Amino acid sequence: MDVELLRPGTVPANPDTVLWFEFLLDPNLLERHFNKHNPDPSPENLIIKFLTTSLEPPEDPELHNINGIPGDPVNNTNLAPVNGHSRRQSLKILAIKICALWNFSLEQIESKLPICLQNTLLRELIGFTSPTHDSNTLIDIDLQNIPDEYMFSLSLFHRWVLRTLSNAIEFKQIRMNAIQGSLTENEELLSHLQSMSGRSEQFLKVLCTMNKPTGYIMVPTCQCFTALIEQNVDSHRHDFTVGYKLNFYEFLCQILLDLTAFQVFREDYVEAKSNISHCKRLFDCLPEGLVSPYCTVTQEEIHGYCEASGVDVSEKNTLELMLLDSINNDYRNVIGILQQDNLVNEIPMSARISLDLDVAASLATGKFSAARDLLFQIQTLNAIRQAPVISEYVAKLCSSKKGVDILVWALGPVLKNASDERKTKLQLFLLKLLDQCDEATVHSLYKHKEVSTLIKKKELTDILEKKNKDEDSAVQTGTLLDALWNSDRGQGTTGRSNDLLGVERKLISTYN
């Protein structure tokens, strides 16, 4: 006999069966439940139950005795209304937490949930991660200034739109039942998704032109979503700082593969070729292959789409070619390419200097708009690669508000796997840099471990003492020069004495 395990009272109590409302009572029960070998109820059944219950029309607020004592609902002052909104929000949070345990896998979501609930789940995720808690703004968003968790949830939704349309023929063949909803409801949703497919595609294409100076995007995890309980209803916040740091190239590879699949489905092979080529280049740049659970792209999939789109998979993917492609596409991912080159020294320095000049000219003439710090990021990465006579770079470093932070950001990846010889060169570079910087910049740089691990404390002390001596010497020199000039004017020296005095002035002014 078929029974619904999620409905209390339909089956005899079983020690291994957890009733759905128990997850509302114990916020920590969810993860313990899914650590079981064969959890009952299953994750997909719980998501369906949580979402369908949260979507039910709210009942009239009932009065309940706060102290649990029966009484007259009119006269008893211990009565308070049940907060239906908080209960619905709690159920949605539980559904999102289960989805996070699936690592937000669209394969899992698409195969285990009805299409209408897929839409509901992903929109609720956007609402929880949006700074304004708005789940309706999906397109017109400034991607440069949004938090990582919001960017991730938007990308997930727009990927789902394209994937759903690519697989639409399968949805028409699905056997409808009471949970999945009517065929008409699904067709209406598919029609709506079809109308926004162009905007979803454009959104993802713009996202793929971005770069992240950190090299990663923070992905929400189950621990990020905090339970809504009575004590924190008014101050409830999710903590996205405990998310997973996903390599930004892996993040883009997944988007580019879904874009390619949609464009092949639509028979737009020119766009598909461009996107799969970009995906292949990024995939080849991953230092140790895919290690995160948030990217399911494989070499076989990429090669399959490359062959279908006419991309030569045997072509050597050099950083120099990637840089040329980036320049032709409004400097797309140029920072990531330069970071990678700092590890292998493949791109000629002349090409990198030319890039610096081209970007500066484009920004000055208004032909190209970019993040405020893009030019200085390029200059910093070039300085790290070149380690030249750095007087010009010092002036740029000290005049930039974020100069110290960007320098440390550029040093980090190079130091991670640097050889002793490379560290020695970087140490000499930093010693020259600190020697020419002002004292405030020296202290700011030395606070960062990337600098303090290369520069010894005694070396820092020597640099600061030298700066103090130079300042004292400059003051004394200035005073002596003033005295000599005043003496010259007062005594009116002429002839040989005047010549000797001129020589003295030159000697003093050139003293360091």
Short mmCIF file of C-alpha atoms in Angstrom, two decimals, residues 28-498:
data_model
loop_
_atom_site.label_atom_id
_atom_site.label_comp_id
_atom_site.label_asym_id
_atom_site.label_seq_id
_atom_site.Cartn_x
_atom_site.Cartn_y
_atom_site.Cartn_z
CA ASN A 28 20.66 21.12 13.03
CA LEU A 29 18.59 18.06 12.12
CA LEU A 30 18.87 18.59 8.36
CA GLU A 31 22.58 17.83 7.96
CA ARG A 32 22.43 14.93 10.43
CA HIS A 33 19.53 13.45 8.46
CA PHE A 34 21.36 13.55 5.13
CA ASN A 35 24.48 12.01 6.59
CA LYS A 36 22.49 8.77 6.86
CA HIS A 37 23.06 6.06 4.25
CA ASN A 38 19.51 6.16 2.88
CA PRO A 39 17.68 9.12 4.46
CA ASP A 40 13.92 8.83 4.76
CA PRO A 41 12.33 11.11 3.56
CA SER A 42 14.65 11.80 0.63
CA PRO A 43 16.10 15.26 -0.17
CA GLU A 44 13.86 15.79 -3.21
CA ASN A 45 10.72 14.81 -1.29
CA LEU A 46 11.59 17.24 1.46
CA ILE A 47 12.22 20.10 -0.98
CA ILE A 48 8.87 19.44 -2.64
CA LYS A 49 7.12 19.31 0.74
CA PHE A 50 8.81 22.46 2.06
CA LEU A 51 8.12 24.52 -1.06
CA THR A 52 4.54 23.37 -1.64
CA THR A 53 3.72 24.02 2.02
CA SER A 54 5.34 27.46 1.91
CA LEU A 55 3.29 28.33 -1.19
CA GLU A 56 -0.05 27.42 0.38
CA PRO A 57 -2.30 30.46 0.98
CA PRO A 58 -1.92 31.78 4.52
CA GLU A 59 -4.58 30.85 7.01
CA ASP A 60 -6.32 33.39 9.23
CA PRO A 61 -4.06 34.20 12.16
CA GLU A 62 -5.03 32.06 15.10
CA LEU A 63 -4.53 33.10 18.68
CA HIS A 64 -2.41 30.86 20.83
CA ASN A 65 -1.66 31.15 24.51
CA ILE A 66 2.00 32.12 24.87
CA ASN A 67 2.28 30.18 28.14
CA GLY A 68 0.42 27.17 26.75
CA ILE A 69 -2.52 27.68 29.16
CA PRO A 70 -6.04 27.41 27.68
CA GLY A 71 -8.12 30.50 28.18
CA ASP A 72 -10.64 32.87 26.74
CA PRO A 73 -9.15 34.24 23.48
CA VAL A 74 -10.84 37.56 24.08
CA ASN A 75 -9.81 38.27 27.65
CA ASN A 76 -6.51 36.41 27.99
CA THR A 77 -3.60 38.89 27.63
CA ASN A 78 -1.07 36.05 27.12
CA LEU A 79 -2.33 35.39 23.59
CA ALA A 80 -0.32 36.21 20.41
CA PRO A 81 -0.97 35.62 16.71
CA VAL A 82 0.92 32.87 14.85
CA ASN A 83 3.43 34.40 12.39
CA GLY A 84 2.66 32.60 9.15
CA HIS A 85 5.24 34.60 7.15
CA SER A 86 8.10 33.46 9.40
CA ARG A 87 6.99 29.85 9.07
CA ARG A 88 6.92 30.08 5.28
CA GLN A 89 10.34 31.72 5.24
CA SER A 90 11.72 28.96 7.46
CA LEU A 91 10.45 26.30 5.04
CA LYS A 92 12.03 28.10 2.08
CA ILE A 93 15.36 28.34 3.92
CA LEU A 94 15.25 24.60 4.59
CA ALA A 95 14.64 23.92 0.88
CA ILE A 96 17.59 26.15 -0.07
CA LYS A 97 19.84 24.41 2.48
CA ILE A 98 19.06 21.04 0.88
CA CYS A 99 19.85 22.50 -2.53
CA ALA A 100 23.17 23.74 -1.11
CA LEU A 101 23.91 20.18 0.04
CA TRP A 102 23.45 19.21 -3.62
CA ASN A 103 26.14 21.85 -4.40
CA PHE A 104 23.46 23.70 -6.41
CA SER A 105 23.78 21.07 -9.12
CA LEU A 106 21.35 21.88 -11.93
CA GLU A 107 21.52 18.22 -13.00
CA GLN A 108 20.09 17.22 -9.61
CA ILE A 109 17.51 20.00 -9.56
CA GLU A 110 16.28 19.28 -13.10
CA SER A 111 16.07 15.53 -12.68
CA LYS A 112 14.42 15.40 -9.25
CA LEU A 113 12.07 18.39 -9.02
CA PRO A 114 9.02 19.48 -11.06
CA ILE A 115 9.82 22.33 -13.41
CA CYS A 116 7.58 24.84 -11.60
CA LEU A 117 9.29 24.12 -8.29
CA GLN A 118 12.69 24.44 -9.98
CA ASN A 119 11.71 27.98 -10.92
CA THR A 120 10.44 28.70 -7.40
CA LEU A 121 13.58 27.32 -5.74
CA LEU A 122 16.03 29.31 -7.86
CA ARG A 123 14.04 32.53 -7.49
CA GLU A 124 13.95 32.09 -3.71
CA LEU A 125 17.74 31.65 -3.76
CA ILE A 126 18.05 34.99 -5.58
CA GLY A 127 15.80 36.62 -2.98
CA PHE A 128 17.90 35.31 -0.09
CA THR A 129 21.22 36.40 -1.64
CA SER A 130 20.10 39.76 -3.03
CA PRO A 131 21.16 42.75 -0.89
CA THR A 132 17.62 44.13 -1.35
CA HIS A 133 15.92 40.71 -0.97
CA ASP A 134 14.40 41.23 -4.42
CA SER A 135 13.85 38.04 -6.42
CA ASN A 136 12.27 39.82 -9.40
CA THR A 137 15.23 41.90 -10.64
CA LEU A 138 17.07 39.42 -12.85
CA ILE A 139 18.58 41.34 -15.78
CA ASP A 140 19.45 45.04 -15.38
CA ILE A 141 22.12 44.68 -12.72
CA ASP A 142 25.58 46.24 -12.36
CA LEU A 143 27.69 43.09 -12.11
CA GLN A 144 30.79 45.01 -11.03
CA ASN A 145 29.21 46.05 -7.74
CA ILE A 146 27.23 43.07 -6.46
CA PRO A 147 28.27 40.52 -3.82
CA ASP A 148 29.55 37.12 -4.92
CA GLU A 149 26.60 35.14 -3.57
CA TYR A 150 24.17 37.31 -5.57
CA MET A 151 26.25 36.93 -8.74
CA PHE A 152 26.32 33.16 -8.26
CA SER A 153 22.56 32.82 -7.75
CA LEU A 154 21.80 35.02 -10.79
CA SER A 155 24.17 32.99 -12.96
CA LEU A 156 22.55 29.77 -11.72
CA PHE A 157 19.07 31.03 -12.63
CA HIS A 158 20.04 32.21 -16.13
CA ARG A 159 21.93 28.97 -16.81
CA TRP A 160 18.80 27.10 -15.78
CA VAL A 161 16.68 29.17 -18.20
CA LEU A 162 18.86 28.18 -21.17
CA ARG A 163 19.19 24.55 -20.08
CA THR A 164 15.43 24.23 -19.57
CA LEU A 165 14.70 25.53 -23.05
CA SER A 166 17.32 23.21 -24.56
CA ASN A 167 15.64 20.28 -22.82
CA ALA A 168 12.07 21.52 -23.38
CA ILE A 169 11.17 18.57 -25.59
CA GLU A 170 11.77 16.25 -22.64
CA PHE A 171 9.35 18.18 -20.44
CA LYS A 172 6.57 17.65 -22.97
CA GLN A 173 7.08 13.91 -22.62
CA ILE A 174 6.97 13.87 -18.82
CA ARG A 175 4.00 12.08 -17.32
CA MET A 176 2.05 14.65 -15.34
CA ASN A 177 0.87 13.91 -11.82
CA ALA A 178 -0.59 15.83 -8.90
CA ILE A 179 2.76 17.07 -7.64
CA GLN A 180 4.21 18.07 -10.99
CA GLY A 181 1.23 20.20 -11.86
CA SER A 182 -0.74 20.51 -15.06
CA LEU A 183 0.64 20.46 -18.58
CA THR A 184 -0.81 23.92 -19.15
CA GLU A 185 1.08 25.33 -16.15
CA ASN A 186 4.37 23.94 -17.46
CA GLU A 187 3.74 25.22 -20.97
CA GLU A 188 2.98 28.70 -19.63
CA LEU A 189 6.28 28.69 -17.72
CA LEU A 190 8.21 27.47 -20.77
CA SER A 191 6.60 30.22 -22.85
CA HIS A 192 7.71 32.80 -20.28
CA LEU A 193 11.26 31.40 -20.23
CA GLN A 194 11.35 31.50 -24.03
CA SER A 195 10.50 35.20 -23.97
CA MET A 196 13.42 35.97 -21.62
CA SER A 197 15.98 33.59 -23.18
CA GLY A 198 17.68 36.36 -25.17
CA ARG A 199 18.21 38.45 -22.05
CA SER A 200 19.46 35.43 -20.08
CA GLU A 201 21.95 34.65 -22.84
CA GLN A 202 23.17 38.26 -22.93
CA PHE A 203 23.47 38.36 -19.13
CA LEU A 204 25.73 35.29 -19.13
CA LYS A 205 27.82 36.60 -22.02
CA VAL A 206 28.47 39.84 -20.13
CA LEU A 207 29.31 37.86 -17.00
CA CYS A 208 31.93 35.89 -18.96
CA THR A 209 33.77 39.12 -19.85
CA MET A 210 34.40 39.92 -16.19
CA ASN A 211 37.50 39.24 -14.16
CA LYS A 212 37.88 38.81 -10.42
CA PRO A 213 41.08 40.26 -8.92
CA THR A 214 40.84 37.71 -6.11
CA GLY A 215 40.75 34.82 -8.59
CA TYR A 216 37.71 33.22 -6.96
CA ILE A 217 34.00 33.70 -6.32
CA MET A 218 32.44 32.95 -2.93
CA VAL A 219 29.71 30.33 -3.40
CA PRO A 220 27.00 29.93 -0.71
CA THR A 221 27.07 26.69 1.26
CA CYS A 222 24.57 25.08 3.61
CA GLN A 223 26.26 26.76 6.59
CA CYS A 224 25.66 30.22 5.07
CA PHE A 225 21.88 30.00 5.48
CA THR A 226 20.92 30.48 9.11
CA ALA A 227 17.67 29.13 10.49
CA LEU A 228 14.85 31.52 11.30
CA ILE A 229 13.96 31.05 14.95
CA GLU A 230 11.88 33.01 17.42
CA GLN A 231 14.91 34.73 18.95
CA ASN A 232 16.26 36.17 15.66
CA VAL A 233 13.12 37.03 13.67
CA ASP A 234 13.85 40.77 13.75
CA SER A 235 17.65 40.54 13.32
CA HIS A 236 17.86 37.51 11.04
CA ARG A 237 20.81 37.57 8.62
CA HIS A 238 22.58 34.96 6.51
CA ASP A 239 26.38 34.71 6.76
CA PHE A 240 27.92 34.37 3.30
CA THR A 241 31.48 34.84 4.54
CA VAL A 242 31.66 31.11 5.33
CA GLY A 243 31.02 30.10 1.71
CA TYR A 244 33.21 28.07 -0.63
CA LYS A 245 35.98 29.81 -2.60
CA LEU A 246 35.41 28.62 -6.17
CA ASN A 247 38.13 29.22 -8.77
CA PHE A 248 36.70 31.91 -11.06
CA TYR A 249 37.89 30.03 -14.17
CA GLU A 250 35.89 26.97 -13.08
CA PHE A 251 32.86 29.20 -12.53
CA LEU A 252 33.20 30.65 -16.04
CA CYS A 253 33.85 27.25 -17.64
CA GLN A 254 30.49 25.97 -16.40
CA ILE A 255 28.67 29.04 -17.74
CA LEU A 256 30.45 28.90 -21.11
CA LEU A 257 29.64 25.22 -21.57
CA ASP A 258 25.92 25.85 -20.92
CA LEU A 259 25.99 28.83 -23.29
CA THR A 260 27.60 26.66 -25.97
CA ALA A 261 25.03 23.89 -25.51
CA PHE A 262 22.17 26.38 -25.88
CA GLN A 263 23.70 27.95 -28.99
CA VAL A 264 24.26 24.55 -30.60
CA PHE A 265 20.62 23.71 -29.81
CA ARG A 266 19.64 27.00 -31.48
CA GLU A 267 22.05 26.26 -34.37
CA ASP A 268 24.03 29.46 -33.77
CA TYR A 269 27.39 27.84 -34.50
CA VAL A 270 29.38 31.09 -34.78
CA GLU A 271 28.59 32.06 -31.17
CA ALA A 272 28.99 28.45 -30.03
CA LYS A 273 32.48 28.30 -31.55
CA SER A 274 33.53 31.52 -29.79
CA ASN A 275 32.24 30.37 -26.40
CA ILE A 276 33.63 26.83 -26.51
CA SER A 277 37.02 28.23 -27.60
CA HIS A 278 36.94 30.54 -24.59
CA CYS A 279 35.89 27.64 -22.35
CA LYS A 280 38.75 25.47 -23.65
CA ARG A 281 41.33 28.21 -23.00
CA LEU A 282 40.14 28.72 -19.44
CA PHE A 283 39.96 24.98 -18.79
CA ASP A 284 43.53 24.53 -20.02
CA CYS A 285 44.68 27.27 -17.63
CA LEU A 286 43.40 25.46 -14.54
CA PRO A 287 46.63 24.47 -12.76
CA GLU A 288 45.55 21.15 -11.28
CA GLY A 289 42.33 20.32 -13.11
CA LEU A 290 38.86 20.58 -11.61
CA VAL A 291 38.78 19.90 -7.90
CA SER A 292 35.58 21.63 -6.76
CA PRO A 293 32.12 20.06 -6.62
CA TYR A 294 30.57 23.13 -8.26
CA CYS A 295 31.93 22.56 -11.77
CA THR A 296 31.07 19.41 -13.71
CA VAL A 297 32.80 20.34 -16.97
CA THR A 298 34.97 17.56 -18.42
CA GLN A 299 37.66 17.51 -21.08
CA GLU A 300 35.53 15.08 -23.11
CA GLU A 301 32.55 17.47 -23.16
CA ILE A 302 34.73 20.37 -24.28
CA HIS A 303 36.33 18.32 -27.05
CA GLY A 304 32.91 17.12 -28.19
CA TYR A 305 31.56 20.65 -28.56
CA CYS A 306 34.86 21.77 -30.14
CA GLU A 307 34.50 19.13 -32.84
CA ALA A 308 30.84 20.05 -33.37
CA SER A 309 31.73 23.75 -33.70
CA GLY A 310 34.87 23.35 -35.81
CA VAL A 311 37.42 24.26 -33.15
CA ASP A 312 40.84 22.61 -33.52
CA VAL A 313 41.39 20.79 -30.22
CA SER A 314 45.04 20.08 -31.09
CA GLU A 315 45.90 23.78 -31.39
CA LYS A 316 48.41 24.83 -28.76
CA ASN A 317 46.77 27.19 -26.32
CA THR A 318 49.51 29.69 -25.49
CA LEU A 319 49.16 32.64 -23.16
CA GLU A 320 50.33 34.93 -25.96
CA LEU A 321 47.40 33.81 -28.14
CA MET A 322 45.05 34.23 -25.18
CA LEU A 323 46.33 37.79 -24.68
CA LEU A 324 45.71 38.63 -28.35
CA ASP A 325 42.21 37.19 -28.11
CA SER A 326 41.59 39.20 -24.93
CA ILE A 327 42.69 42.44 -26.63
CA ASN A 328 40.32 41.75 -29.53
CA ASN A 329 37.45 41.21 -27.06
CA ASP A 330 37.72 44.39 -24.97
CA TYR A 331 40.44 42.97 -22.70
CA ARG A 332 38.27 40.09 -21.50
CA ASN A 333 39.99 38.17 -18.65
CA VAL A 334 43.23 40.10 -19.24
CA ILE A 335 44.05 40.17 -15.52
CA GLY A 336 43.81 36.39 -15.22
CA ILE A 337 46.07 35.95 -18.27
CA LEU A 338 48.73 38.26 -16.82
CA GLN A 339 48.53 36.49 -13.46
CA GLN A 340 49.10 33.16 -15.17
CA ASP A 341 52.02 34.59 -17.16
CA ASN A 342 53.65 35.80 -13.96
CA LEU A 343 54.01 32.12 -13.04
CA VAL A 344 55.49 30.91 -16.35
CA ASN A 345 57.04 34.02 -18.01
CA GLU A 346 55.71 33.14 -21.48
CA ILE A 347 54.43 36.46 -22.90
CA PRO A 348 57.22 38.79 -24.13
CA MET A 349 57.65 41.79 -21.86
CA SER A 350 57.35 44.09 -24.88
CA ALA A 351 53.81 42.79 -25.48
CA ARG A 352 52.88 43.45 -21.85
CA ILE A 353 54.26 46.99 -21.95
CA SER A 354 52.34 47.58 -25.19
CA LEU A 355 49.19 46.33 -23.45
CA ASP A 356 49.73 48.84 -20.63
CA LEU A 357 49.98 51.71 -23.15
CA ASP A 358 46.98 50.50 -25.18
CA VAL A 359 44.71 50.28 -22.14
CA ALA A 360 45.83 53.71 -20.90
CA ALA A 361 45.13 55.25 -24.32
CA SER A 362 41.74 53.55 -24.63
CA LEU A 363 40.67 54.75 -21.19
CA ALA A 364 41.92 58.29 -21.86
CA THR A 365 40.04 58.60 -25.16
CA GLY A 366 36.86 57.01 -23.82
CA LYS A 367 36.95 54.16 -26.37
CA PHE A 368 36.85 51.65 -23.54
CA SER A 369 35.33 51.68 -20.05
CA ALA A 370 36.55 49.39 -17.29
CA ALA A 371 36.86 49.00 -13.54
CA ARG A 372 38.63 51.92 -11.90
CA ASP A 373 41.73 49.94 -10.93
CA LEU A 374 42.19 47.90 -14.13
CA LEU A 375 45.07 49.98 -15.48
CA PHE A 376 46.97 49.95 -12.20
CA GLN A 377 46.38 46.21 -11.84
CA ILE A 378 48.04 45.70 -15.25
CA GLN A 379 50.92 48.01 -14.28
CA THR A 380 51.40 46.17 -10.99
CA LEU A 381 51.42 42.73 -12.61
CA ASN A 382 53.92 44.00 -15.18
CA ALA A 383 56.13 45.40 -12.43
CA ILE A 384 56.08 42.05 -10.61
CA ARG A 385 57.01 40.25 -13.84
CA GLN A 386 59.70 42.69 -14.88
CA ALA A 387 61.19 43.71 -11.53
CA PRO A 388 63.05 46.60 -13.25
CA VAL A 389 64.47 49.89 -12.05
CA ILE A 390 61.28 50.91 -10.35
CA SER A 391 61.38 54.65 -9.77
CA GLU A 392 58.41 55.25 -12.10
CA TYR A 393 56.39 52.47 -10.50
CA VAL A 394 57.08 53.86 -7.01
CA ALA A 395 55.43 57.15 -7.96
CA LYS A 396 52.36 55.27 -9.28
CA LEU A 397 52.25 53.08 -6.17
CA CYS A 398 52.35 55.97 -3.72
CA SER A 399 49.77 58.01 -5.64
CA SER A 400 47.20 55.19 -5.90
CA LYS A 401 44.71 54.84 -3.04
CA LYS A 402 44.67 51.06 -3.40
CA GLY A 403 48.30 50.79 -4.49
CA VAL A 404 49.51 48.73 -1.52
CA ASP A 405 46.54 46.32 -1.65
CA ILE A 406 46.95 45.72 -5.39
CA LEU A 407 50.71 45.11 -5.04
CA VAL A 408 50.12 42.53 -2.30
CA TRP A 409 47.33 40.93 -4.38
CA ALA A 410 49.74 40.56 -7.33
CA LEU A 411 52.54 39.12 -5.18
CA GLY A 412 50.46 36.39 -3.49
CA PRO A 413 50.03 33.85 -6.33
CA VAL A 414 53.68 34.23 -7.44
CA LEU A 415 55.02 33.54 -3.95
CA LYS A 416 52.87 30.46 -3.44
CA ASN A 417 55.01 28.11 -5.55
CA ALA A 418 58.07 30.30 -6.20
CA SER A 419 61.53 28.74 -6.26
CA ASP A 420 64.30 30.04 -3.99
CA GLU A 421 65.85 31.85 -6.96
CA ARG A 422 62.54 33.54 -7.78
CA LYS A 423 62.04 34.55 -4.14
CA THR A 424 65.51 36.10 -4.06
CA LYS A 425 64.69 38.20 -7.13
CA LEU A 426 61.40 39.30 -5.58
CA GLN A 427 63.21 40.14 -2.35
CA LEU A 428 65.63 42.41 -4.23
CA PHE A 429 62.67 43.99 -6.03
CA LEU A 430 60.93 44.73 -2.73
CA LEU A 431 64.10 46.09 -1.13
CA LYS A 432 64.49 48.55 -4.01
CA LEU A 433 60.82 49.40 -3.77
CA LEU A 434 60.84 50.04 -0.02
CA ASP A 435 64.04 52.05 -0.30
CA GLN A 436 62.35 54.52 -2.67
CA CYS A 437 58.89 54.65 -1.05
CA ASP A 438 57.91 57.11 1.65
CA GLU A 439 57.88 55.91 5.26
CA ALA A 440 54.07 55.55 5.47
CA THR A 441 53.98 53.31 2.39
CA VAL A 442 56.85 51.21 3.79
CA HIS A 443 54.92 50.55 7.01
CA SER A 444 51.70 49.77 5.08
CA LEU A 445 53.49 47.23 2.89
CA TYR A 446 55.31 45.51 5.74
CA LYS A 447 52.03 44.78 7.55
CA HIS A 448 51.23 42.17 4.87
CA LYS A 449 52.73 38.69 5.23
CA GLU A 450 53.58 38.59 1.50
CA VAL A 451 56.14 41.33 2.15
CA SER A 452 57.21 40.47 5.70
CA THR A 453 58.11 36.89 4.69
CA LEU A 454 60.64 38.22 2.16
CA ILE A 455 61.99 41.23 4.05
CA LYS A 456 63.66 40.67 7.42
CA LYS A 457 62.91 42.93 10.35
CA LYS A 458 66.51 44.17 10.44
CA GLU A 459 66.35 45.06 6.74
CA LEU A 460 63.22 47.10 7.40
CA THR A 461 64.93 48.85 10.33
CA ASP A 462 67.96 49.68 8.17
CA ILE A 463 65.73 51.14 5.44
CA LEU A 464 63.83 53.31 7.93
CA GLU A 465 67.05 54.50 9.62
CA LYS A 466 68.51 55.43 6.24
CA LYS A 467 65.37 57.41 5.43
CA ASN A 468 65.64 59.29 8.75
CA LYS A 469 69.32 60.08 8.09
CA ASP A 470 68.48 61.29 4.59
CA GLU A 471 65.79 63.57 6.00
CA ASP A 472 68.19 65.00 8.63
CA SER A 473 70.87 65.49 5.99
CA ALA A 474 68.41 67.27 3.72
CA VAL A 475 67.42 69.63 6.54
CA GLN A 476 71.06 70.41 7.40
CA THR A 477 71.95 70.91 3.73
CA GLY A 478 69.07 73.30 3.26
CA THR A 479 70.08 75.32 6.34
CA LEU A 480 73.72 75.53 5.23
CA LEU A 481 72.78 76.63 1.72
CA ASP A 482 70.56 79.36 3.11
CA ALA A 483 73.41 80.56 5.33
CA LEU A 484 75.87 80.63 2.44
CA TRP A 485 73.47 82.54 0.18
CA ASN A 486 72.79 85.06 2.95
CA SER A 487 76.51 85.44 3.60
CA ASP A 488 77.11 85.97 -0.10
CA ARG A 489 74.57 88.74 -0.29
CA GLY A 490 75.71 90.40 2.96
CA GLN A 491 79.48 90.51 2.31
CA GLY A 492 79.40 91.13 -1.44
CA THR A 493 82.26 88.71 -2.16
CA THR A 494 83.78 88.94 -5.60
CA GLY A 495 86.41 87.37 -7.82
CA ARG A 496 88.17 84.22 -6.60
CA SER A 497 86.24 84.07 -3.28
CA ASN A 498 82.95 84.11 -5.16
#
